[in-house]
PDB file of C-alpha atoms in Angstrom:
ATOM      1  CA  MET A   1     -21.307 -27.757   6.445  1.00  0.00           C
ATOM      2  CA  VAL A   2     -24.718 -26.210   6.267  1.00  0.00           C
ATOM      3  CA  CYS A   3     -24.624 -24.600   2.858  1.00  0.00           C
ATOM      4  CA  LEU A   4     -22.178 -24.198  -0.021  1.00  0.00           C
ATOM      5  CA  HIS A   5     -22.896 -21.836  -2.931  1.00  0.00           C
ATOM      6  CA  VAL A   6     -21.146 -19.592  -5.400  1.00  0.00           C
ATOM      7  CA  GLN A   7     -21.540 -15.856  -4.976  1.00  0.00           C
ATOM      8  CA  ASP A   8     -19.637 -13.326  -7.113  1.00  0.00           C
ATOM      9  CA  ASN A   9     -17.463 -16.179  -8.461  1.00  0.00           C
ATOM     10  CA  MET A  10     -16.428 -17.194  -4.891  1.00  0.00           C
ATOM     11  CA  HIS A  11     -17.374 -20.328  -3.043  1.00  0.00           C
ATOM     12  CA  VAL A  12     -19.206 -19.389   0.113  1.00  0.00           C
ATOM     13  CA  ILE A  13     -19.624 -21.865   2.994  1.00  0.00           C
ATOM     14  CA  ARG A  14     -22.252 -21.093   5.606  1.00  0.00           C
ATOM     15  CA  THR A  15     -21.772 -23.012   8.886  1.00  0.00           C
ATOM     16  CA  GLU A  16     -23.956 -23.567  11.894  1.00  0.00           C
ATOM     17  CA  ASP A  17     -21.832 -21.657  14.338  1.00  0.00           C
ATOM     18  CA  LEU A  18     -18.302 -20.492  15.126  1.00  0.00           C
ATOM     19  CA  SER A  19     -17.079 -23.833  16.480  1.00  0.00           C
ATOM     20  CA  HIS A  20     -18.225 -25.557  13.319  1.00  0.00           C
ATOM     21  CA  THR A  21     -16.381 -22.937  11.244  1.00  0.00           C
ATOM     22  CA  VAL A  22     -13.173 -23.483  13.234  1.00  0.00           C
ATOM     23  CA  THR A  23     -13.464 -27.268  12.834  1.00  0.00           C
ATOM     24  CA  SER A  24     -13.990 -26.876   9.062  1.00  0.00           C
ATOM     25  CA  LEU A  25     -10.955 -24.581   8.724  1.00  0.00           C
ATOM     26  CA  GLN A  26      -8.742 -26.960  10.698  1.00  0.00           C
ATOM     27  CA  ALA A  27      -9.831 -29.859   8.503  1.00  0.00           C
ATOM     28  CA  LEU A  28      -9.127 -27.828   5.365  1.00  0.00           C
ATOM     29  CA  HIS A  29      -5.727 -26.777   6.703  1.00  0.00           C
ATOM     30  CA  TRP A  30      -4.673 -30.405   7.405  1.00  0.00           C
ATOM     31  CA  GLN A  31      -5.917 -31.505   4.000  1.00  0.00           C
ATOM     32  CA  VAL A  32      -3.716 -28.888   2.318  1.00  0.00           C
ATOM     33  CA  VAL A  33      -0.717 -29.857   4.502  1.00  0.00           C
ATOM     34  CA  ARG A  34      -1.073 -33.582   3.653  1.00  0.00           C
ATOM     35  CA  ARG A  35      -1.423 -32.780  -0.027  1.00  0.00           C
ATOM     36  CA  PHE A  36       1.787 -30.711  -0.080  1.00  0.00           C
ATOM     37  CA  GLN A  37       3.702 -33.249   2.013  1.00  0.00           C
ATOM     38  CA  SER A  38       2.694 -36.073  -0.376  1.00  0.00           C
ATOM     39  CA  GLY A  39       4.052 -34.135  -3.329  1.00  0.00           C
ATOM     40  CA  ASP A  40       0.705 -34.324  -5.115  1.00  0.00           C
ATOM     41  CA  CYS A  41       0.814 -30.663  -6.099  1.00  0.00           C
ATOM     42  CA  GLY A  42       2.784 -30.405  -9.345  1.00  0.00           C
ATOM     43  CA  ASP A  43       2.860 -26.814 -10.636  1.00  0.00           C
ATOM     44  CA  ARG A  44       0.781 -25.565  -7.717  1.00  0.00           C
ATOM     45  CA  LEU A  45       3.826 -25.767  -5.478  1.00  0.00           C
ATOM     46  CA  GLN A  46       5.642 -23.393  -7.807  1.00  0.00           C
ATOM     47  CA  LEU A  47       2.704 -21.028  -7.658  1.00  0.00           C
ATOM     48  CA  LEU A  48       2.714 -21.171  -3.837  1.00  0.00           C
ATOM     49  CA  GLY A  49       6.447 -20.366  -3.787  1.00  0.00           C
ATOM     50  CA  SER A  50       5.921 -17.439  -6.105  1.00  0.00           C
ATOM     51  CA  PHE A  51       3.046 -16.175  -3.977  1.00  0.00           C
ATOM     52  CA  GLN A  52       5.120 -16.498  -0.791  1.00  0.00           C
ATOM     53  CA  ARG A  53       8.057 -14.554  -2.354  1.00  0.00           C
ATOM     54  CA  THR A  54       5.731 -11.821  -3.556  1.00  0.00           C
ATOM     55  CA  TRP A  55       3.813 -11.330  -0.353  1.00  0.00           C
ATOM     56  CA  THR A  56       6.411 -12.043   2.302  1.00  0.00           C
ATOM     57  CA  LYS A  57       6.787  -9.218   4.797  1.00  0.00           C
ATOM     58  CA  ARG A  58       9.873  -7.206   4.227  1.00  0.00           C
ATOM     59  CA  PRO A  59      11.945  -5.290   6.746  1.00  0.00           C
ATOM     60  CA  ALA A  60      10.242  -2.093   7.853  1.00  0.00           C
ATOM     61  CA  SER A  61      10.939   0.915   5.617  1.00  0.00           C
ATOM     62  CA  SER A  62      12.227   4.108   7.093  1.00  0.00           C
ATOM     63  CA  ALA A  63       9.871   6.995   7.644  1.00  0.00           C
ATOM     64  CA  ARG A  64      11.638   8.829   4.754  1.00  0.00           C
ATOM     65  CA  GLU A  65      11.087   5.890   2.339  1.00  0.00           C
ATOM     66  CA  VAL A  66       7.422   5.720   3.300  1.00  0.00           C
ATOM     67  CA  PHE A  67       7.060   9.505   2.723  1.00  0.00           C
ATOM     68  CA  GLY A  68       8.622   9.215  -0.707  1.00  0.00           C
ATOM     69  CA  ALA A  69       6.343   6.326  -1.665  1.00  0.00           C
ATOM     70  CA  GLN A  70       3.346   8.352  -0.490  1.00  0.00           C
ATOM     71  CA  LEU A  71       4.405  11.353  -2.538  1.00  0.00           C
ATOM     72  CA  ARG A  72       4.860   9.286  -5.639  1.00  0.00           C
ATOM     73  CA  GLN A  73       1.247   8.167  -5.446  1.00  0.00           C
ATOM     74  CA  ILE A  74       0.103  11.711  -6.151  1.00  0.00           C
ATOM     75  CA  ARG A  75      -0.557  12.320  -9.828  1.00  0.00           C
ATOM     76  CA  GLY A  76       2.292  14.288 -11.361  1.00  0.00           C
ATOM     77  CA  CYS A  77       4.704  13.855  -8.429  1.00  0.00           C
ATOM     78  CA  SER A  78       7.756  12.229 -10.004  1.00  0.00           C
ATOM     79  CA  VAL A  79      10.664  10.565  -8.278  1.00  0.00           C
ATOM     80  CA  ALA A  80      12.664  13.803  -8.765  1.00  0.00           C
ATOM     81  CA  ALA A  81       9.871  15.917  -7.205  1.00  0.00           C
ATOM     82  CA  SER A  82       9.468  13.567  -4.280  1.00  0.00           C
ATOM     83  CA  LEU A  83      13.232  13.627  -3.658  1.00  0.00           C
ATOM     84  CA  ALA A  84      13.233  17.403  -3.613  1.00  0.00           C
ATOM     85  CA  ILE A  85      10.420  17.411  -1.049  1.00  0.00           C
ATOM     86  CA  MET A  86      12.062  14.666   1.065  1.00  0.00           C
ATOM     87  CA  ASN A  87      15.414  16.559   0.998  1.00  0.00           C
ATOM     88  CA  ARG A  88      13.699  19.669   2.177  1.00  0.00           C
ATOM     89  CA  PHE A  89      11.352  18.250   4.835  1.00  0.00           C
ATOM     90  CA  GLY A  90      12.659  14.747   5.632  1.00  0.00           C
ATOM     91  CA  THR A  91       9.542  12.885   6.719  1.00  0.00           C
ATOM     92  CA  THR A  92       5.797  13.279   6.601  1.00  0.00           C
ATOM     93  CA  ALA A  93       5.812  14.639  10.170  1.00  0.00           C
ATOM     94  CA  GLY A  94       8.449  17.234   9.274  1.00  0.00           C
ATOM     95  CA  PHE A  95       6.503  18.171   6.088  1.00  0.00           C
ATOM     96  CA  VAL A  96       3.225  18.637   7.912  1.00  0.00           C
ATOM     97  CA  ALA A  97       4.827  20.512  10.812  1.00  0.00           C
ATOM     98  CA  ALA A  98       6.506  22.940   8.445  1.00  0.00           C
ATOM     99  CA  LEU A  99       3.370  23.631   6.377  1.00  0.00           C
ATOM    100  CA  ARG A 100       0.836  23.595   9.234  1.00  0.00           C
ATOM    101  CA  GLY A 101       1.627  27.203  10.294  1.00  0.00           C
ATOM    102  CA  MET A 102       1.639  28.550   6.752  1.00  0.00           C
ATOM    103  CA  GLU A 103      -1.175  29.979   4.699  1.00  0.00           C
ATOM    104  CA  ARG A 104      -2.281  27.708   1.868  1.00  0.00           C
ATOM    105  CA  LEU A 105      -1.091  29.954  -0.960  1.00  0.00           C
ATOM    106  CA  ALA A 106       2.301  30.496   0.705  1.00  0.00           C
ATOM    107  CA  ALA A 107       2.692  26.735   1.271  1.00  0.00           C
ATOM    108  CA  GLU A 108       1.769  25.974  -2.302  1.00  0.00           C
ATOM    109  CA  LYS A 109       4.161  28.542  -3.607  1.00  0.00           C
ATOM    110  CA  LEU A 110       7.010  27.099  -1.457  1.00  0.00           C
ATOM    111  CA  LEU A 111       6.305  23.623  -2.858  1.00  0.00           C
ATOM    112  CA  ALA A 112       5.947  24.865  -6.445  1.00  0.00           C
ATOM    113  CA  GLU A 113       9.280  26.670  -6.276  1.00  0.00           C
ATOM    114  CA  LEU A 114      11.251  23.593  -5.049  1.00  0.00           C
ATOM    115  CA  GLN A 115      13.743  22.561  -7.643  1.00  0.00           C
ATOM    116  CA  LYS A 116      13.459  18.892  -8.744  1.00  0.00           C
ATOM    117  CA  GLU A 117      16.402  16.639  -8.053  1.00  0.00           C
ATOM    118  CA  GLY A 118      18.490  15.632 -11.090  1.00  0.00           C
ATOM    119  CA  LYS A 119      20.059  17.208 -14.097  1.00  0.00           C
ATOM    120  CA  SER A 120      17.172  19.484 -15.089  1.00  0.00           C
ATOM    121  CA  SER A 121      16.532  22.698 -13.293  1.00  0.00           C
ATOM    122  CA  ARG A 122      12.751  22.285 -13.463  1.00  0.00           C
ATOM    123  CA  LYS A 123      10.562  23.194 -10.504  1.00  0.00           C
ATOM    124  CA  ILE A 124       7.779  21.077  -9.062  1.00  0.00           C
ATOM    125  CA  GLY A 125       5.092  23.413 -10.379  1.00  0.00           C
ATOM    126  CA  LYS A 126       1.842  24.872  -9.188  1.00  0.00           C
ATOM    127  CA  ALA A 127      -0.507  22.010 -10.206  1.00  0.00           C
ATOM    128  CA  VAL A 128       1.488  19.294  -8.441  1.00  0.00           C
ATOM    129  CA  ALA A 129       2.074  21.613  -5.438  1.00  0.00           C
ATOM    130  CA  GLN A 130      -1.706  22.051  -5.112  1.00  0.00           C
ATOM    131  CA  ARG A 131      -2.302  18.306  -5.268  1.00  0.00           C
ATOM    132  CA  ILE A 132       0.325  17.688  -2.643  1.00  0.00           C
ATOM    133  CA  TRP A 133      -1.079  20.359  -0.327  1.00  0.00           C
ATOM    134  CA  MET A 134      -4.567  18.986  -0.754  1.00  0.00           C
ATOM    135  CA  THR A 135      -3.426  15.452   0.003  1.00  0.00           C
ATOM    136  CA  TYR A 136      -1.595  16.269   3.218  1.00  0.00           C
ATOM    137  CA  MET A 137      -3.013  19.454   4.562  1.00  0.00           C
ATOM    138  CA  THR A 138      -6.861  19.436   4.068  1.00  0.00           C
ATOM    139  CA  ASN A 139      -7.392  17.835   7.497  1.00  0.00           C
ATOM    140  CA  TYR A 140      -5.196  20.327   9.388  1.00  0.00           C
TER     141      TYR A 140
END
């Protein structure tokens, strides 16, 4: 190790070269493995298990599920609104293909007039339709 210091509340290790970095990482890895195998971890093992459950890769989502998740990130686009759009267009590719040939105002009007899924008969609305159009269509 050439230098160890704290920067932005993180320990930073500067090494001589790449091979020294690899050697240091291998040594650190085996130290952690030995510590867990010896059982000298206490509550840390529970924290590791929690971390692994939280960040484990999950099966791939369908294109439709990804599209819905994307839509719900747009301010004002509720689950009911995203379902209405997904039911109309299916996936992101279908959505973009359908709106690509339309004028902006016509596309926004089409989106605004879509009826939200569920018991209410509310429509998506102009403001949310504009945000959705801006998110997906400004680069096309």
